[in-house]
mmCIF file of C-alpha atoms in Angstrom:
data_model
loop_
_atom_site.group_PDB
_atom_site.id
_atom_site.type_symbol
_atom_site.label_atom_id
_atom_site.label_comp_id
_atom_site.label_asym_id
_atom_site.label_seq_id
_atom_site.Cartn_x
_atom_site.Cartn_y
_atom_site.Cartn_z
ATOM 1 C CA UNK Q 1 -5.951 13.934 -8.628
ATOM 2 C CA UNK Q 2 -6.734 11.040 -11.462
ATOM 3 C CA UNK Q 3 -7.902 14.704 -13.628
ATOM 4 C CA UNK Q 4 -4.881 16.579 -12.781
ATOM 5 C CA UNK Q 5 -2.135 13.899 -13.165
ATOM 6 C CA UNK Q 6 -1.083 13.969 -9.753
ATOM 7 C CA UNK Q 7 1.669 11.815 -8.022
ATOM 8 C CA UNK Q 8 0.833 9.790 -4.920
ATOM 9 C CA UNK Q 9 3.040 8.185 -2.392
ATOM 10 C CA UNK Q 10 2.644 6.565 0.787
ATOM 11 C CA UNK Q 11 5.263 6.353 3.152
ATOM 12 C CA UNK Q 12 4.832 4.297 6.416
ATOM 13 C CA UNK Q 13 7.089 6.230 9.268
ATOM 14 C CA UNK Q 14 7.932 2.886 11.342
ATOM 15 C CA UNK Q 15 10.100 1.398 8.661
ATOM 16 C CA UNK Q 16 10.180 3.841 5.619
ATOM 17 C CA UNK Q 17 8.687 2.562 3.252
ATOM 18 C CA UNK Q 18 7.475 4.466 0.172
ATOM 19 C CA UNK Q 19 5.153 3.407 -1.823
ATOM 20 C CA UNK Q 20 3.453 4.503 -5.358
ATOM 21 C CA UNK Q 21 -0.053 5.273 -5.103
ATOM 22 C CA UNK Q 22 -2.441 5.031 -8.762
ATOM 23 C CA UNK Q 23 -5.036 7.460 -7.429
ATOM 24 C CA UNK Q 24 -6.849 5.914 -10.394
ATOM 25 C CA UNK Q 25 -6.806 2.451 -9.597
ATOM 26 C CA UNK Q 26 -8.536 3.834 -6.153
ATOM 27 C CA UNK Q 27 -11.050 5.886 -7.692
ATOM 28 C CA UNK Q 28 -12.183 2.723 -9.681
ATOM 29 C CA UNK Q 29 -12.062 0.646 -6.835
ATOM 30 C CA UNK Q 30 -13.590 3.148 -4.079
ATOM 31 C CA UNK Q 31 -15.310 5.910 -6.785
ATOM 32 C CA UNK Q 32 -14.594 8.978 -8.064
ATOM 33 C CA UNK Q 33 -15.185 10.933 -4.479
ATOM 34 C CA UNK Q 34 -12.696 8.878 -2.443
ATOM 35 C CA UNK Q 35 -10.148 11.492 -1.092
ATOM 36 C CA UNK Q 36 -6.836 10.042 1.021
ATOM 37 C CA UNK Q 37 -6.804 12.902 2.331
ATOM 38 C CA UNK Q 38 -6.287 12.368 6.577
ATOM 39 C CA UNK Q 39 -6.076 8.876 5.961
ATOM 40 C CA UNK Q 40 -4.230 6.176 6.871
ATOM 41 C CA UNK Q 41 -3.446 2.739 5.819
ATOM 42 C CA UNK Q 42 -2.027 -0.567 7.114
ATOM 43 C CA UNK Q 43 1.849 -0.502 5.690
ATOM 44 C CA UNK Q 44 2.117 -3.380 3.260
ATOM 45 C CA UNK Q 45 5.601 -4.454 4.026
ATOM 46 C CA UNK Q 46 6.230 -7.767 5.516
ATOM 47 C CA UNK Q 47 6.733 -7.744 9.385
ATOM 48 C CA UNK Q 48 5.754 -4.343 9.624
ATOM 49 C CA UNK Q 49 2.712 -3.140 11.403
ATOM 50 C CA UNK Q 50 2.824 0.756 10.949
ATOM 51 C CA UNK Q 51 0.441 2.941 9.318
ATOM 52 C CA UNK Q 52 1.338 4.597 5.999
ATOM 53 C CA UNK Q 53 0.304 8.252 5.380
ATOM 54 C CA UNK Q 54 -0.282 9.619 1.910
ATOM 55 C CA UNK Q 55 1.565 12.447 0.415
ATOM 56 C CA UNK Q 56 0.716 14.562 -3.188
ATOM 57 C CA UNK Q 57 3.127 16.000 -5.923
ATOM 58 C CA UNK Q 58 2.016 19.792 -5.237
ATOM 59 C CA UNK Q 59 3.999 22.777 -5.960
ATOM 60 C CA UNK Q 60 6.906 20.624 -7.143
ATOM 61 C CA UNK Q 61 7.435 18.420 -4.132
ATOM 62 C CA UNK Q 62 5.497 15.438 -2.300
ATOM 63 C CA UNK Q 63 3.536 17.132 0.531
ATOM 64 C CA UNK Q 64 1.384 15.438 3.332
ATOM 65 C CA UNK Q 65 -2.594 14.968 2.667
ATOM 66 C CA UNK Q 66 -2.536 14.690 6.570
ATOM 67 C CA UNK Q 67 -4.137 18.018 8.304
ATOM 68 C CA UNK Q 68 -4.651 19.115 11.713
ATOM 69 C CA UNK Q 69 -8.174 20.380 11.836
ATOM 70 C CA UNK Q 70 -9.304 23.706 10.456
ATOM 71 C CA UNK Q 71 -5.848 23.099 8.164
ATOM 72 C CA UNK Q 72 -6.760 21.981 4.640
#
């Protein structure tokens, strides 16, 4: 994704927040072979306690990095 230029967002489905993602910032924090991919996250907003999922730029529109098994 940090290669390609890609544009990540998390959105948390409890209270809609949408967040931008710097897939770079992660891969320097977690290494180049951290994937979000079927991941989840603690949403960041205050008083919330969702999950955010994470969702790519692909094909000209943000689509889900979250997979049912035997998907992706």
């Amino acid at each position: 994704m940090v290669a390609d230029g890609v544009e990540v967002r998390a959105w948390c489905r409890k209270c809609n927040l949408v967040l931008k993602v710097s897939p770079a910032m992660l891969a320097a924090y977690h290494g180049a072979d951290f994937s979000l991919v079927n991941r989840l996250a603690k949403c960041r907003q205050v008083s919330c306690d969702g999950e955010v999922f994470f969702m790519a730029n692909g094909r000209g529109r943000f689509e889900s990095l979250l997979f049912e098994e035997g998907e992706n």
